[in-house]
PDB file of C-alpha atoms in Angstrom:
ATOM      1  CA  MET A   1      81.571 163.725 123.490  1.00 82.00           C
ATOM      2  CA  ILE A   2      83.226 161.077 121.804  1.00 89.00           C
ATOM      3  CA  LYS A   3      80.525 157.952 121.652  1.00 88.00           C
ATOM      4  CA  LYS A   4      78.441 160.310 120.489  1.00 92.00           C
ATOM      5  CA  LYS A   5      81.049 161.001 117.024  1.00 93.00           C
ATOM      6  CA  LEU A   6      81.064 157.004 116.848  1.00 94.00           C
ATOM      7  CA  SER A   7      77.197 156.921 117.204  1.00 93.00           C
ATOM      8  CA  LYS A   8      76.705 159.518 114.324  1.00 95.00           C
ATOM      9  CA  ASN A   9      79.466 158.199 111.753  1.00 95.00           C
ATOM     10  CA  ALA A  10      78.147 154.065 112.660  1.00 95.00           C
ATOM     11  CA  LYS A  11      75.302 155.855 111.460  1.00 95.00           C
ATOM     12  CA  LYS A  12      76.198 157.267 107.978  1.00 96.00           C
ATOM     13  CA  ILE A  13      78.248 153.954 107.520  1.00 97.00           C
ATOM     14  CA  ASP A  14      75.500 151.842 108.155  1.00 96.00           C
ATOM     15  CA  LYS A  15      72.939 153.700 105.689  1.00 96.00           C
ATOM     16  CA  PHE A  16      75.699 153.971 103.713  1.00 97.00           C
ATOM     17  CA  LEU A  17      75.891 150.656 103.530  1.00 97.00           C
ATOM     18  CA  ILE A  18      72.126 149.351 103.662  1.00 97.00           C
ATOM     19  CA  LYS A  19      71.578 151.149  99.959  1.00 97.00           C
ATOM     20  CA  TYR A  20      73.997 148.631  98.327  1.00 98.00           C
ATOM     21  CA  LEU A  21      72.814 146.797  99.623  1.00 97.00           C
ATOM     22  CA  LYS A  22      69.306 147.397  98.771  1.00 96.00           C
ATOM     23  CA  SER A  23      70.370 148.231  95.533  1.00 95.00           C
ATOM     24  CA  GLN A  24      72.036 145.186  94.173  1.00 94.00           C
ATOM     25  CA  ASN A  25      70.313 141.441  93.060  1.00 94.00           C
ATOM     26  CA  GLN A  26      69.294 139.505  96.700  1.00 94.00           C
ATOM     27  CA  SER A  27      70.720 136.603  96.708  1.00 96.00           C
ATOM     28  CA  PRO A  28      70.332 133.692  99.728  1.00 97.00           C
ATOM     29  CA  LEU A  29      73.013 135.711 101.244  1.00 98.00           C
ATOM     30  CA  SER A  30      72.185 138.673 101.302  1.00 97.00           C
ATOM     31  CA  GLN A  31      70.890 138.681 105.029  1.00 97.00           C
ATOM     32  CA  PRO A  32      72.952 136.924 106.556  1.00 98.00           C
ATOM     33  CA  MET A  33      75.991 138.902 104.676  1.00 98.00           C
ATOM     34  CA  LYS A  34      74.191 142.041 106.422  1.00 97.00           C
ATOM     35  CA  TYR A  35      73.420 140.638 110.659  1.00 97.00           C
ATOM     36  CA  GLY A  36      77.365 140.200 110.025  1.00 96.00           C
ATOM     37  CA  LEU A  37      77.987 144.287 108.037  1.00 97.00           C
ATOM     38  CA  ILE A  38      74.747 146.390 110.141  1.00 93.00           C
ATOM     39  CA  SER A  39      73.903 146.978 113.561  1.00 71.00           C
ATOM     40  CA  GLY A  40      76.430 146.799 116.455  1.00 76.00           C
ATOM     41  CA  GLY A  41      79.881 148.062 116.146  1.00 80.00           C
ATOM     42  CA  LYS A  42      81.627 151.785 116.774  1.00 86.00           C
ATOM     43  CA  LYS A  43      82.469 152.046 113.270  1.00 93.00           C
ATOM     44  CA  ILE A  44      85.826 153.156 115.248  1.00 96.00           C
ATOM     45  CA  ARG A  45      87.789 152.594 112.015  1.00 97.00           C
ATOM     46  CA  SER A  46      84.936 155.021 110.015  1.00 97.00           C
ATOM     47  CA  THR A  47      85.663 157.753 112.247  1.00 97.00           C
ATOM     48  CA  ILE A  48      89.630 157.582 112.202  1.00 98.00           C
ATOM     49  CA  ILE A  49      89.096 157.185 108.655  1.00 98.00           C
ATOM     50  CA  PHE A  50      87.267 160.727 108.673  1.00 98.00           C
ATOM     51  CA  ASP A  51      89.256 162.354 111.248  1.00 98.00           C
ATOM     52  CA  THR A  52      91.984 161.865 109.042  1.00 98.00           C
ATOM     53  CA  GLY A  53      90.560 163.288 106.346  1.00 98.00           C
ATOM     54  CA  ARG A  54      89.147 166.477 107.747  1.00 97.00           C
ATOM     55  CA  ILE A  55      93.509 167.041 108.640  1.00 98.00           C
ATOM     56  CA  PHE A  56      93.781 167.086 104.883  1.00 98.00           C
ATOM     57  CA  ASN A  57      90.535 169.244 103.785  1.00 97.00           C
ATOM     58  CA  ILE A  58      88.308 166.534 102.631  1.00 98.00           C
ATOM     59  CA  ASN A  59      84.788 165.936 102.713  1.00 96.00           C
ATOM     60  CA  GLU A  60      83.155 163.660 103.524  1.00 96.00           C
ATOM     61  CA  LYS A  61      81.644 162.075 100.425  1.00 96.00           C
ATOM     62  CA  LYS A  62      84.593 161.640  99.176  1.00 97.00           C
ATOM     63  CA  LEU A  63      85.659 159.387 101.830  1.00 98.00           C
ATOM     64  CA  ILE A  64      82.674 156.912 102.709  1.00 98.00           C
ATOM     65  CA  ASN A  65      82.643 154.308  99.863  1.00 98.00           C
ATOM     66  CA  ILE A  66      86.878 154.182 101.708  1.00 98.00           C
ATOM     67  CA  CYS A  67      84.626 153.658 104.328  1.00 98.00           C
ATOM     68  CA  ALA A  68      82.169 151.087 104.342  1.00 98.00           C
ATOM     69  CA  ALA A  69      84.172 148.880 101.861  1.00 98.00           C
ATOM     70  CA  VAL A  70      87.112 148.688 105.918  1.00 98.00           C
ATOM     71  CA  GLU A  71      83.873 147.971 107.087  1.00 98.00           C
ATOM     72  CA  CYS A  72      82.884 145.611 104.874  1.00 98.00           C
ATOM     73  CA  ILE A  73      86.491 143.664 105.484  1.00 98.00           C
ATOM     74  CA  HIS A  74      85.795 144.086 109.180  1.00 97.00           C
ATOM     75  CA  SER A  75      82.770 142.681 109.417  1.00 97.00           C
ATOM     76  CA  TYR A  76      83.852 139.411 106.714  1.00 98.00           C
ATOM     77  CA  SER A  77      86.491 138.717 109.713  1.00 97.00           C
ATOM     78  CA  LEU A  78      84.779 138.699 112.725  1.00 97.00           C
ATOM     79  CA  ILE A  79      82.542 136.886 110.956  1.00 97.00           C
ATOM     80  CA  HIS A  80      85.541 133.932 110.374  1.00 97.00           C
ATOM     81  CA  ASP A  81      86.946 134.473 112.990  1.00 96.00           C
ATOM     82  CA  ASP A  82      84.366 133.627 114.912  1.00 96.00           C
ATOM     83  CA  LEU A  83      83.607 130.410 113.590  1.00 98.00           C
ATOM     84  CA  PRO A  84      84.518 126.898 115.057  1.00 97.00           C
ATOM     85  CA  CYS A  85      86.929 125.936 113.053  1.00 96.00           C
ATOM     86  CA  MET A  86      88.636 129.258 114.713  1.00 94.00           C
ATOM     87  CA  ASP A  87      87.660 130.726 117.531  1.00 93.00           C
ATOM     88  CA  ASN A  88      84.683 129.370 118.286  1.00 94.00           C
ATOM     89  CA  ASP A  89      83.158 132.092 119.235  1.00 94.00           C
ATOM     90  CA  ALA A  90      79.259 132.246 119.340  1.00 94.00           C
ATOM     91  CA  MET A  91      78.432 135.905 120.553  1.00 93.00           C
ATOM     92  CA  ARG A  92      78.792 138.854 118.355  1.00 93.00           C
ATOM     93  CA  ARG A  93      78.361 142.541 118.618  1.00 89.00           C
ATOM     94  CA  GLY A  94      75.598 141.747 121.261  1.00 88.00           C
ATOM     95  CA  LYS A  95      73.672 139.175 119.096  1.00 93.00           C
ATOM     96  CA  PRO A  96      74.127 135.375 118.025  1.00 96.00           C
ATOM     97  CA  SER A  97      77.719 135.697 115.706  1.00 97.00           C
ATOM     98  CA  THR A  98      76.780 134.920 111.869  1.00 97.00           C
ATOM     99  CA  HIS A  99      77.164 131.232 112.117  1.00 98.00           C
ATOM    100  CA  ILE A 100      74.974 130.425 114.840  1.00 98.00           C
ATOM    101  CA  LYS A 101      72.411 132.610 113.185  1.00 97.00           C
ATOM    102  CA  TYR A 102      73.023 130.932 109.725  1.00 98.00           C
ATOM    103  CA  GLY A 103      74.858 128.222 110.189  1.00 98.00           C
ATOM    104  CA  GLU A 104      78.278 127.450 109.662  1.00 98.00           C
ATOM    105  CA  ALA A 105      78.123 127.468 105.406  1.00 98.00           C
ATOM    106  CA  SER A 106      76.386 130.519 105.172  1.00 98.00           C
ATOM    107  CA  ALA A 107      78.244 132.226 107.502  1.00 98.00           C
ATOM    108  CA  VAL A 108      81.585 131.306 105.509  1.00 98.00           C
ATOM    109  CA  LEU A 109      79.622 132.361 102.151  1.00 98.00           C
ATOM    110  CA  ALA A 110      79.099 135.398 103.501  1.00 98.00           C
ATOM    111  CA  GLY A 111      81.672 136.343 105.311  1.00 98.00           C
ATOM    112  CA  SER A 112      83.430 135.975 101.645  1.00 98.00           C
ATOM    113  CA  SER A 113      81.249 138.173  99.664  1.00 98.00           C
ATOM    114  CA  LEU A 114      81.589 140.839 101.915  1.00 98.00           C
ATOM    115  CA  LEU A 115      85.202 140.733 101.607  1.00 98.00           C
ATOM    116  CA  THR A 116      84.113 140.849  97.396  1.00 98.00           C
ATOM    117  CA  LEU A 117      81.804 143.783  98.554  1.00 98.00           C
ATOM    118  CA  SER A 118      84.699 145.340  99.979  1.00 98.00           C
ATOM    119  CA  PHE A 119      86.797 145.694  95.374  1.00 98.00           C
ATOM    120  CA  GLU A 120      83.099 146.569  94.245  1.00 98.00           C
ATOM    121  CA  ILE A 121      82.365 149.411  96.671  1.00 98.00           C
ATOM    122  CA  ILE A 122      86.004 151.126  95.428  1.00 98.00           C
ATOM    123  CA  ALA A 123      85.563 149.943  92.493  1.00 98.00           C
ATOM    124  CA  ASP A 124      81.626 151.083  91.733  1.00 97.00           C
ATOM    125  CA  LYS A 125      81.560 153.650  89.299  1.00 96.00           C
ATOM    126  CA  LYS A 126      78.956 155.629  91.486  1.00 96.00           C
ATOM    127  CA  TYR A 127      83.126 156.867  93.111  1.00 97.00           C
ATOM    128  CA  LYS A 128      83.879 159.212  91.671  1.00 94.00           C
ATOM    129  CA  LEU A 129      87.368 158.891  91.806  1.00 96.00           C
ATOM    130  CA  ASN A 130      90.538 159.162  89.593  1.00 95.00           C
ATOM    131  CA  ALA A 131      90.715 155.515  88.618  1.00 97.00           C
ATOM    132  CA  LYS A 132      94.518 155.920  89.289  1.00 97.00           C
ATOM    133  CA  LEU A 133      93.873 157.283  93.074  1.00 98.00           C
ATOM    134  CA  LYS A 134      90.797 154.065  92.421  1.00 98.00           C
ATOM    135  CA  ASN A 135      93.826 150.958  91.842  1.00 98.00           C
ATOM    136  CA  GLU A 136      96.332 152.334  94.570  1.00 98.00           C
ATOM    137  CA  ILE A 137      93.482 151.921  97.088  1.00 98.00           C
ATOM    138  CA  ILE A 138      92.387 148.777  96.202  1.00 98.00           C
ATOM    139  CA  LYS A 139      95.784 147.091  96.216  1.00 98.00           C
ATOM    140  CA  SER A 140      95.979 148.199  99.585  1.00 98.00           C
ATOM    141  CA  LEU A 141      93.169 147.500 101.479  1.00 98.00           C
ATOM    142  CA  ALA A 142      93.853 143.474  99.142  1.00 98.00           C
ATOM    143  CA  ASN A 143      97.701 143.210 101.109  1.00 97.00           C
ATOM    144  CA  CYS A 144      96.453 144.564 104.207  1.00 97.00           C
ATOM    145  CA  SER A 145      93.201 142.037 103.902  1.00 97.00           C
ATOM    146  CA  GLY A 146      94.662 138.385 102.915  1.00 96.00           C
ATOM    147  CA  HIS A 147      97.685 137.065 104.062  1.00 97.00           C
ATOM    148  CA  THR A 148     100.512 139.413 104.216  1.00 95.00           C
ATOM    149  CA  GLY A 149      97.286 141.115 106.835  1.00 97.00           C
ATOM    150  CA  ILE A 150      94.522 140.082 108.514  1.00 97.00           C
ATOM    151  CA  ALA A 151      93.793 136.518 106.919  1.00 97.00           C
ATOM    152  CA  GLY A 152      98.033 136.087 108.118  1.00 97.00           C
ATOM    153  CA  GLY A 153      97.283 137.728 110.991  1.00 97.00           C
ATOM    154  CA  GLN A 154      94.875 134.990 112.072  1.00 96.00           C
ATOM    155  CA  GLU A 155      97.011 132.223 111.345  1.00 97.00           C
ATOM    156  CA  LEU A 156      99.658 132.980 113.587  1.00 97.00           C
ATOM    157  CA  ASP A 157      96.788 133.708 115.996  1.00 95.00           C
ATOM    158  CA  LEU A 158      95.893 130.991 116.059  1.00 95.00           C
ATOM    159  CA  LYS A 159      99.064 128.871 116.002  1.00 96.00           C
ATOM    160  CA  PHE A 160     100.659 131.090 118.948  1.00 96.00           C
ATOM    161  CA  GLU A 161      98.232 129.215 120.767  1.00 93.00           C
ATOM    162  CA  ASN A 162      99.853 127.647 124.148  1.00 93.00           C
ATOM    163  CA  LYS A 163     102.459 128.596 122.863  1.00 93.00           C
ATOM    164  CA  ASN A 164     106.055 130.965 124.475  1.00 90.00           C
ATOM    165  CA  LYS A 165     106.324 133.518 122.071  1.00 93.00           C
ATOM    166  CA  LYS A 166     108.844 136.450 122.227  1.00 94.00           C
ATOM    167  CA  ILE A 167     107.068 140.042 121.890  1.00 94.00           C
ATOM    168  CA  SER A 168     108.137 140.743 119.039  1.00 96.00           C
ATOM    169  CA  GLN A 169     106.569 138.085 117.951  1.00 97.00           C
ATOM    170  CA  ILE A 170     102.643 139.304 119.676  1.00 96.00           C
ATOM    171  CA  ILE A 171     103.650 143.115 118.399  1.00 96.00           C
ATOM    172  CA  ASP A 172     103.983 141.266 114.728  1.00 96.00           C
ATOM    173  CA  MET A 173     100.421 139.133 114.731  1.00 97.00           C
ATOM    174  CA  GLN A 174      98.594 142.194 115.582  1.00 97.00           C
ATOM    175  CA  LYS A 175     100.147 144.435 113.666  1.00 96.00           C
ATOM    176  CA  LYS A 176      98.879 141.893 110.818  1.00 97.00           C
ATOM    177  CA  LYS A 177      95.897 140.347 111.966  1.00 96.00           C
ATOM    178  CA  THR A 178      93.888 144.098 112.760  1.00 97.00           C
ATOM    179  CA  GLY A 179      97.342 146.896 112.818  1.00 97.00           C
ATOM    180  CA  LYS A 180      97.097 146.479 108.941  1.00 98.00           C
ATOM    181  CA  LEU A 181      93.009 148.157 108.131  1.00 98.00           C
ATOM    182  CA  PHE A 182      94.179 150.669 110.082  1.00 98.00           C
ATOM    183  CA  ASN A 183      96.885 150.996 108.277  1.00 98.00           C
ATOM    184  CA  PHE A 184      95.169 151.274 105.051  1.00 98.00           C
ATOM    185  CA  CYS A 185      92.510 153.766 107.100  1.00 98.00           C
ATOM    186  CA  LEU A 186      94.763 156.527 107.095  1.00 98.00           C
ATOM    187  CA  TYR A 187      97.023 155.498 103.184  1.00 98.00           C
ATOM    188  CA  ALA A 188      93.924 155.860 101.280  1.00 98.00           C
ATOM    189  CA  VAL A 189      93.311 159.068 102.490  1.00 98.00           C
ATOM    190  CA  GLY A 190      96.841 159.771 102.309  1.00 98.00           C
ATOM    191  CA  VAL A 191      96.314 158.763  98.448  1.00 98.00           C
ATOM    192  CA  ILE A 192      92.792 160.896  98.381  1.00 98.00           C
ATOM    193  CA  ALA A 193      94.706 163.861  99.411  1.00 98.00           C
ATOM    194  CA  ASN A 194      97.389 163.300  96.809  1.00 97.00           C
ATOM    195  CA  LYS A 195      99.054 163.035  99.257  1.00 98.00           C
ATOM    196  CA  SER A 196     104.189 162.186  98.569  1.00 98.00           C
ATOM    197  CA  ASN A 197     105.587 159.031  99.154  1.00 98.00           C
ATOM    198  CA  LYS A 198     106.639 159.505 102.215  1.00 97.00           C
ATOM    199  CA  GLU A 199     104.233 160.837 103.762  1.00 97.00           C
ATOM    200  CA  LYS A 200     101.386 157.851 102.907  1.00 98.00           C
ATOM    201  CA  LYS A 201     103.984 156.040 104.355  1.00 98.00           C
ATOM    202  CA  PHE A 202     104.148 158.119 107.470  1.00 97.00           C
ATOM    203  CA  LEU A 203     100.243 157.428 107.399  1.00 98.00           C
ATOM    204  CA  SER A 204     100.668 154.270 106.858  1.00 98.00           C
ATOM    205  CA  ASN A 205     103.156 153.093 109.810  1.00 97.00           C
ATOM    206  CA  LEU A 206     100.991 155.448 112.038  1.00 98.00           C
ATOM    207  CA  GLY A 207      98.088 153.242 111.112  1.00 98.00           C
ATOM    208  CA  GLU A 208      99.445 150.949 112.322  1.00 97.00           C
ATOM    209  CA  GLU A 209     100.518 152.388 114.983  1.00 98.00           C
ATOM    210  CA  ILE A 210      96.854 153.325 116.308  1.00 98.00           C
ATOM    211  CA  GLY A 211      95.817 149.098 115.345  1.00 97.00           C
ATOM    212  CA  LEU A 212      97.862 147.864 117.678  1.00 97.00           C
ATOM    213  CA  LEU A 213      96.973 150.327 120.705  1.00 97.00           C
ATOM    214  CA  PHE A 214      93.473 149.228 120.334  1.00 96.00           C
ATOM    215  CA  GLN A 215      94.396 145.427 119.810  1.00 95.00           C
ATOM    216  CA  LEU A 216      95.736 146.399 123.709  1.00 95.00           C
ATOM    217  CA  ALA A 217      92.720 147.640 124.658  1.00 94.00           C
ATOM    218  CA  ASP A 218      90.899 144.757 123.246  1.00 91.00           C
ATOM    219  CA  ASP A 219      92.888 142.471 125.616  1.00 91.00           C
ATOM    220  CA  PHE A 220      92.460 144.150 128.792  1.00 91.00           C
ATOM    221  CA  LEU A 221      88.356 144.570 127.308  1.00 89.00           C
ATOM    222  CA  ASP A 222      88.896 141.040 128.070  1.00 82.00           C
ATOM    223  CA  ILE A 223      89.958 140.800 130.887  1.00 84.00           C
ATOM    224  CA  LYS A 224      87.657 143.484 132.868  1.00 78.00           C
ATOM    225  CA  SER A 225      85.449 144.221 131.084  1.00 54.00           C
ATOM    226  CA  SER A 226      81.336 142.917 130.955  1.00 54.00           C
ATOM    227  CA  LYS A 227      80.258 139.838 128.474  1.00 56.00           C
ATOM    228  CA  LYS A 228      76.642 142.862 128.115  1.00 57.00           C
ATOM    229  CA  PHE A 229      79.338 145.962 126.992  1.00 56.00           C
ATOM    230  CA  ALA A 230      81.900 144.024 125.246  1.00 55.00           C
ATOM    231  CA  GLY A 231      79.173 142.626 122.932  1.00 59.00           C
ATOM    232  CA  LYS A 232      81.220 139.067 122.985  1.00 62.00           C
ATOM    233  CA  PRO A 233      82.138 137.089 125.546  1.00 63.00           C
ATOM    234  CA  VAL A 234      85.149 137.878 127.860  1.00 64.00           C
ATOM    235  CA  LYS A 235      87.926 135.578 130.040  1.00 66.00           C
ATOM    236  CA  LYS A 236      88.247 134.101 126.538  1.00 74.00           C
ATOM    237  CA  ASP A 237      92.649 134.678 125.953  1.00 73.00           C
ATOM    238  CA  SER A 238      94.015 133.427 128.855  1.00 71.00           C
ATOM    239  CA  LYS A 239      91.494 129.554 128.936  1.00 74.00           C
ATOM    240  CA  LYS A 240      92.406 129.820 125.229  1.00 81.00           C
ATOM    241  CA  GLY A 241      96.194 130.156 125.770  1.00 81.00           C
ATOM    242  CA  LYS A 242      96.211 133.371 123.656  1.00 90.00           C
ATOM    243  CA  SER A 243      99.786 135.054 123.539  1.00 86.00           C
ATOM    244  CA  THR A 244      99.496 138.731 123.839  1.00 93.00           C
ATOM    245  CA  LEU A 245     101.390 141.169 125.487  1.00 91.00           C
ATOM    246  CA  LEU A 246      98.885 140.552 128.485  1.00 91.00           C
ATOM    247  CA  ASN A 247      99.890 137.245 129.700  1.00 88.00           C
ATOM    248  CA  LEU A 248     102.913 137.593 128.711  1.00 89.00           C
ATOM    249  CA  LYS A 249     103.673 140.520 130.413  1.00 90.00           C
ATOM    250  CA  GLY A 250     101.180 140.855 132.858  1.00 92.00           C
ATOM    251  CA  GLU A 251      98.681 143.559 133.454  1.00 91.00           C
ATOM    252  CA  LYS A 252     101.075 146.590 134.495  1.00 93.00           C
ATOM    253  CA  LYS A 253     103.556 146.202 132.538  1.00 95.00           C
ATOM    254  CA  ALA A 254     101.089 145.461 129.399  1.00 94.00           C
ATOM    255  CA  TYR A 255      99.472 148.710 130.286  1.00 94.00           C
ATOM    256  CA  LEU A 256     102.525 150.680 130.029  1.00 96.00           C
ATOM    257  CA  TYR A 257     103.934 149.989 127.102  1.00 96.00           C
ATOM    258  CA  ALA A 258     100.521 150.396 124.968  1.00 96.00           C
ATOM    259  CA  PHE A 259     100.393 154.261 127.495  1.00 96.00           C
ATOM    260  CA  ASN A 260     103.839 154.984 125.673  1.00 97.00           C
ATOM    261  CA  LEU A 261     102.760 153.452 122.283  1.00 97.00           C
ATOM    262  CA  LYS A 262      99.406 155.730 123.290  1.00 97.00           C
ATOM    263  CA  LYS A 263     102.752 158.822 123.696  1.00 97.00           C
ATOM    264  CA  LYS A 264     104.247 157.852 120.691  1.00 98.00           C
ATOM    265  CA  ILE A 265     100.930 158.120 118.414  1.00 98.00           C
ATOM    266  CA  LEU A 266     100.006 161.606 119.793  1.00 98.00           C
ATOM    267  CA  LEU A 267     103.119 163.549 119.696  1.00 97.00           C
ATOM    268  CA  LYS A 268     103.483 161.651 115.684  1.00 97.00           C
ATOM    269  CA  LEU A 269      99.817 163.909 115.625  1.00 96.00           C
ATOM    270  CA  LYS A 270     101.007 167.572 117.214  1.00 95.00           C
ATOM    271  CA  LYS A 271     102.866 168.597 113.775  1.00 93.00           C
ATOM    272  CA  HIS A 272      98.904 169.004 112.775  1.00 94.00           C
ATOM    273  CA  GLY A 273      98.374 171.415 114.930  1.00 95.00           C
ATOM    274  CA  LYS A 274      94.574 171.670 115.852  1.00 95.00           C
ATOM    275  CA  LYS A 275      93.831 169.317 112.727  1.00 96.00           C
ATOM    276  CA  GLY A 276      94.077 166.991 114.133  1.00 96.00           C
ATOM    277  CA  MET A 277      92.558 166.828 116.878  1.00 96.00           C
ATOM    278  CA  ASN A 278      89.256 164.795 115.851  1.00 96.00           C
ATOM    279  CA  LEU A 279      92.274 161.675 115.447  1.00 97.00           C
ATOM    280  CA  THR A 280      94.234 163.066 119.237  1.00 97.00           C
ATOM    281  CA  ASN A 281      90.250 162.528 121.265  1.00 95.00           C
ATOM    282  CA  THR A 282      90.013 159.888 118.761  1.00 96.00           C
ATOM    283  CA  ILE A 283      93.565 157.555 119.899  1.00 96.00           C
ATOM    284  CA  LYS A 284      92.781 159.014 123.461  1.00 95.00           C
ATOM    285  CA  PHE A 285      89.682 156.420 123.964  1.00 94.00           C
ATOM    286  CA  ILE A 286      91.034 153.489 122.542  1.00 95.00           C
ATOM    287  CA  LEU A 287      93.111 152.840 124.586  1.00 89.00           C
ATOM    288  CA  GLU A 288      90.496 154.141 128.250  1.00 85.00           C
ATOM    289  CA  ARG A 289      87.097 152.246 126.364  1.00 82.00           C
ATOM    290  CA  ASN A 290      85.148 149.756 128.196  1.00 73.00           C
ATOM    291  CA  PHE A 291      83.394 148.583 125.221  1.00 73.00           C
TER     292      PHE A 291
END
């Protein structure tokens, strides 16, 4: 059921992104951008946006630009993460990484172009959303993507390799590297739903916790999954000396931490009753996924 939902949502987002890219003037970077963005990937962040939208009765058409922007940011971060100067991974989403297919320089520029494209998609005049709300959403996306978010998290991830770090430091790094974009996913829906600052803060924190859960699940996949299912190299974190809860606490304690985090998230969602069921089911899937 959840796999069908993810697949259906992924097709919607891919369709929107393909159409959007086609509407632009083509450049030598169009192909590597499309390669790193379309086909493959769970688009789980988009599903979480749609799920959160259902809680507040928001039509998917109002959310699809947000989903597309998030997928651009996520794909940019993956393209850059895979580069030889970072994690040096040759495979992503079951195919050669963008720098393997198109060369290192093109991959860097394609990733940077996807980063800027995300803001263009939200600012687009065809996206009928109040200008004040757009500004708030764009500011939040910038905050979650730059040195206080994804980029800063990746920097810490690289700096922490082969170092003895505390649990609090690892969690802070993972909340930036992965959690911040999930933070944005829920926050942006709160903005569109005209929620109070208190509710938007609640959604931000909840999103960050969901992102941390997703990262923990990714760490488990690294030791349990296969290259075929994960679509990328596995069993590499310990080889690279990555600072993860798994490497620090061991599998049993790390899983217990993740399990308790999932319970905490689901408890927070209870206040939304049946309207929160779609998001609840997606969160349950996150920890037990095998891809």
